[in-house]
PDB file of C-alpha atoms in Angstrom:
ATOM      1  CA  MET A   1     128.632 -34.462 291.521  1.00 55.00           C
ATOM      2  CA  GLN A   2     125.716 -32.170 290.676  1.00 57.00           C
ATOM      3  CA  GLN A   3     127.678 -29.254 292.169  1.00 58.00           C
ATOM      4  CA  ASN A   4     130.593 -30.032 289.815  1.00 59.00           C
ATOM      5  CA  ARG A   5     128.284 -29.892 286.782  1.00 57.00           C
ATOM      6  CA  HIS A   6     126.912 -26.584 288.000  1.00 54.00           C
ATOM      7  CA  ASN A   7     130.421 -25.162 288.450  1.00 56.00           C
ATOM      8  CA  ASP A   8     131.442 -26.413 284.984  1.00 56.00           C
ATOM      9  CA  ALA A   9     128.428 -24.713 283.428  1.00 52.00           C
ATOM     10  CA  LEU A  10     129.262 -21.475 285.211  1.00 52.00           C
ATOM     11  CA  SER A  11     132.888 -21.552 284.129  1.00 54.00           C
ATOM     12  CA  GLU A  12     131.894 -22.202 280.508  1.00 52.00           C
ATOM     13  CA  ARG A  13     129.643 -19.131 280.525  1.00 53.00           C
ATOM     14  CA  ALA A  14     132.150 -16.977 282.381  1.00 51.00           C
ATOM     15  CA  SER A  15     135.070 -17.660 280.063  1.00 51.00           C
ATOM     16  CA  PRO A  16     133.893 -17.660 276.463  1.00 49.00           C
ATOM     17  CA  SER A  17     136.343 -18.649 273.781  1.00 48.00           C
ATOM     18  CA  LEU A  18     137.535 -16.139 271.251  1.00 48.00           C
ATOM     19  CA  VAL A  19     136.856 -18.536 268.391  1.00 47.00           C
ATOM     20  CA  PRO A  20     134.332 -17.011 265.989  1.00 50.00           C
ATOM     21  CA  SER A  21     130.856 -18.471 266.168  1.00 52.00           C
ATOM     22  CA  GLY A  22     128.913 -19.637 263.135  1.00 58.00           C
ATOM     23  CA  THR A  23     127.966 -16.012 262.396  1.00 61.00           C
ATOM     24  CA  GLY A  24     131.582 -14.896 262.226  1.00 63.00           C
ATOM     25  CA  VAL A  25     131.268 -12.895 265.457  1.00 61.00           C
ATOM     26  CA  SER A  26     133.193 -14.040 268.498  1.00 76.00           C
ATOM     27  CA  PRO A  27     131.174 -15.184 271.532  1.00 80.00           C
ATOM     28  CA  LEU A  28     132.804 -12.381 273.524  1.00 80.00           C
ATOM     29  CA  ASN A  29     131.317  -9.807 271.154  1.00 83.00           C
ATOM     30  CA  ASP A  30     127.965 -11.578 271.412  1.00 84.00           C
ATOM     31  CA  LEU A  31     128.171 -11.233 275.198  1.00 85.00           C
ATOM     32  CA  LYS A  32     129.008  -7.530 274.903  1.00 85.00           C
ATOM     33  CA  VAL A  33     125.970  -6.985 272.697  1.00 86.00           C
ATOM     34  CA  ASP A  34     123.830  -8.955 275.167  1.00 91.00           C
ATOM     35  CA  LEU A  35     125.220  -6.858 278.018  1.00 92.00           C
ATOM     36  CA  LYS A  36     124.400  -3.605 276.221  1.00 92.00           C
ATOM     37  CA  THR A  37     120.904  -4.847 275.438  1.00 94.00           C
ATOM     38  CA  THR A  38     120.376  -5.957 279.029  1.00 95.00           C
ATOM     39  CA  ARG A  39     121.632  -2.634 280.388  1.00 95.00           C
ATOM     40  CA  ARG A  40     119.301  -0.735 278.039  1.00 96.00           C
ATOM     41  CA  ARG A  41     116.383  -2.906 279.116  1.00 96.00           C
ATOM     42  CA  LEU A  42     117.286  -2.370 282.782  1.00 97.00           C
ATOM     43  CA  ARG A  43     117.409   1.402 282.267  1.00 97.00           C
ATOM     44  CA  ASP A  44     114.012   1.327 280.549  1.00 97.00           C
ATOM     45  CA  GLU A  45     112.514  -0.866 283.294  1.00 97.00           C
ATOM     46  CA  ARG A  46     113.854   1.464 285.998  1.00 97.00           C
ATOM     47  CA  ALA A  47     112.373   4.484 284.228  1.00 97.00           C
ATOM     48  CA  GLY A  48     109.025   2.703 283.932  1.00 96.00           C
ATOM     49  CA  HIS A  49     109.147   1.685 287.589  1.00 97.00           C
ATOM     50  CA  LYS A  50     109.971   5.235 288.653  1.00 97.00           C
ATOM     51  CA  GLU A  51     107.014   6.579 286.661  1.00 97.00           C
ATOM     52  CA  ALA A  52     104.700   3.915 288.108  1.00 97.00           C
ATOM     53  CA  MET A  53     105.804   4.755 291.657  1.00 97.00           C
ATOM     54  CA  LYS A  54     105.163   8.459 291.003  1.00 97.00           C
ATOM     55  CA  LEU A  55     101.649   7.666 289.760  1.00 96.00           C
ATOM     56  CA  VAL A  56     100.949   5.501 292.833  1.00 96.00           C
ATOM     57  CA  HIS A  57     102.272   8.215 295.153  1.00 95.00           C
ATOM     58  CA  ASP A  58     100.156  10.916 293.498  1.00 94.00           C
ATOM     59  CA  ALA A  59      97.019   8.753 293.554  1.00 94.00           C
ATOM     60  CA  THR A  60      97.558   7.907 297.227  1.00 92.00           C
ATOM     61  CA  PHE A  61      98.096  11.556 298.104  1.00 92.00           C
ATOM     62  CA  ARG A  62      94.894  12.595 296.303  1.00 91.00           C
ATOM     63  CA  SER A  63      92.986   9.764 297.958  1.00 90.00           C
ATOM     64  CA  ILE A  64      94.153  10.806 301.416  1.00 88.00           C
ATOM     65  CA  GLN A  65      93.262  14.429 300.721  1.00 85.00           C
ATOM     66  CA  ASP A  66      89.827  13.477 299.420  1.00 88.00           C
ATOM     67  CA  GLY A  67      89.264  11.241 302.447  1.00 90.00           C
ATOM     68  CA  LEU A  68      90.386  13.770 305.054  1.00 92.00           C
ATOM     69  CA  ILE A  69      88.313  16.719 303.845  1.00 92.00           C
ATOM     70  CA  PRO A  70      84.934  15.181 304.836  1.00 92.00           C
ATOM     71  CA  ILE A  71      86.385  14.071 308.169  1.00 94.00           C
ATOM     72  CA  PHE A  72      87.502  17.585 309.056  1.00 94.00           C
ATOM     73  CA  GLU A  73      84.194  19.051 307.843  1.00 95.00           C
ATOM     74  CA  ALA A  74      82.326  16.622 310.114  1.00 96.00           C
ATOM     75  CA  LEU A  75      84.662  17.495 312.998  1.00 96.00           C
ATOM     76  CA  GLU A  76      84.012  21.195 312.409  1.00 94.00           C
ATOM     77  CA  SER A  77      80.252  20.618 312.378  1.00 94.00           C
ATOM     78  CA  PHE A  78      80.413  18.531 315.560  1.00 96.00           C
ATOM     79  CA  SER A  79      82.538  21.152 317.325  1.00 92.00           C
ATOM     80  CA  THR A  80      80.125  23.928 316.321  1.00 89.00           C
ATOM     81  CA  ASP A  81      77.125  21.927 317.553  1.00 91.00           C
ATOM     82  CA  ALA A  82      78.905  21.052 320.807  1.00 90.00           C
ATOM     83  CA  LEU A  83      79.793  24.715 321.385  1.00 88.00           C
ATOM     84  CA  LYS A  84      76.183  25.799 320.776  1.00 87.00           C
ATOM     85  CA  ALA A  85      74.942  23.120 323.180  1.00 88.00           C
ATOM     86  CA  PHE A  86      77.452  24.205 325.833  1.00 87.00           C
ATOM     87  CA  GLU A  87      76.426  27.848 325.434  1.00 83.00           C
ATOM     88  CA  GLY A  88      72.778  26.790 325.813  1.00 84.00           C
ATOM     89  CA  VAL A  89      73.532  24.829 328.971  1.00 84.00           C
ATOM     90  CA  GLN A  90      75.689  27.599 330.382  1.00 79.00           C
ATOM     91  CA  GLY A  91      72.849  30.133 330.039  1.00 77.00           C
ATOM     92  CA  TYR A  92      70.371  27.782 331.705  1.00 65.00           C
ATOM     93  CA  VAL A  93      69.873  28.154 335.465  1.00 55.00           C
ATOM     94  CA  MET A  94      68.137  25.384 337.350  1.00 54.00           C
ATOM     95  CA  PRO A  95      64.886  26.544 339.038  1.00 58.00           C
ATOM     96  CA  SER A  96      65.867  24.978 342.370  1.00 60.00           C
ATOM     97  CA  LEU A  97      68.858  27.301 342.568  1.00 50.00           C
ATOM     98  CA  ILE A  98      66.667  30.373 341.996  1.00 54.00           C
ATOM     99  CA  GLU A  99      64.276  29.342 344.809  1.00 57.00           C
ATOM    100  CA  GLY A 100      67.178  29.118 347.230  1.00 52.00           C
ATOM    101  CA  LEU A 101      68.094  32.763 346.750  1.00 49.00           C
TER     102      LEU A 101
END
């Protein structure tokens, strides 16, 4: 029974009468105006959403760049220090090896 009421309500909205409303404008024309308004609002919302997504993307990109720069600088520093340490070890000869010669 509740389903029937729901279907009746849908059919009433889907098939408006062409009898003028109290304003002298037919319900069909009212629906066309509502449709135009809704489409305009949808277009505006989509444009706003697109702009918001662009701002989020740009902010994320800048954040990643700002976060990666110190990481790579630290990696460069570590690599330089490790290379210097390796060169120091490579030039070092253990005294026990010299005695064996």
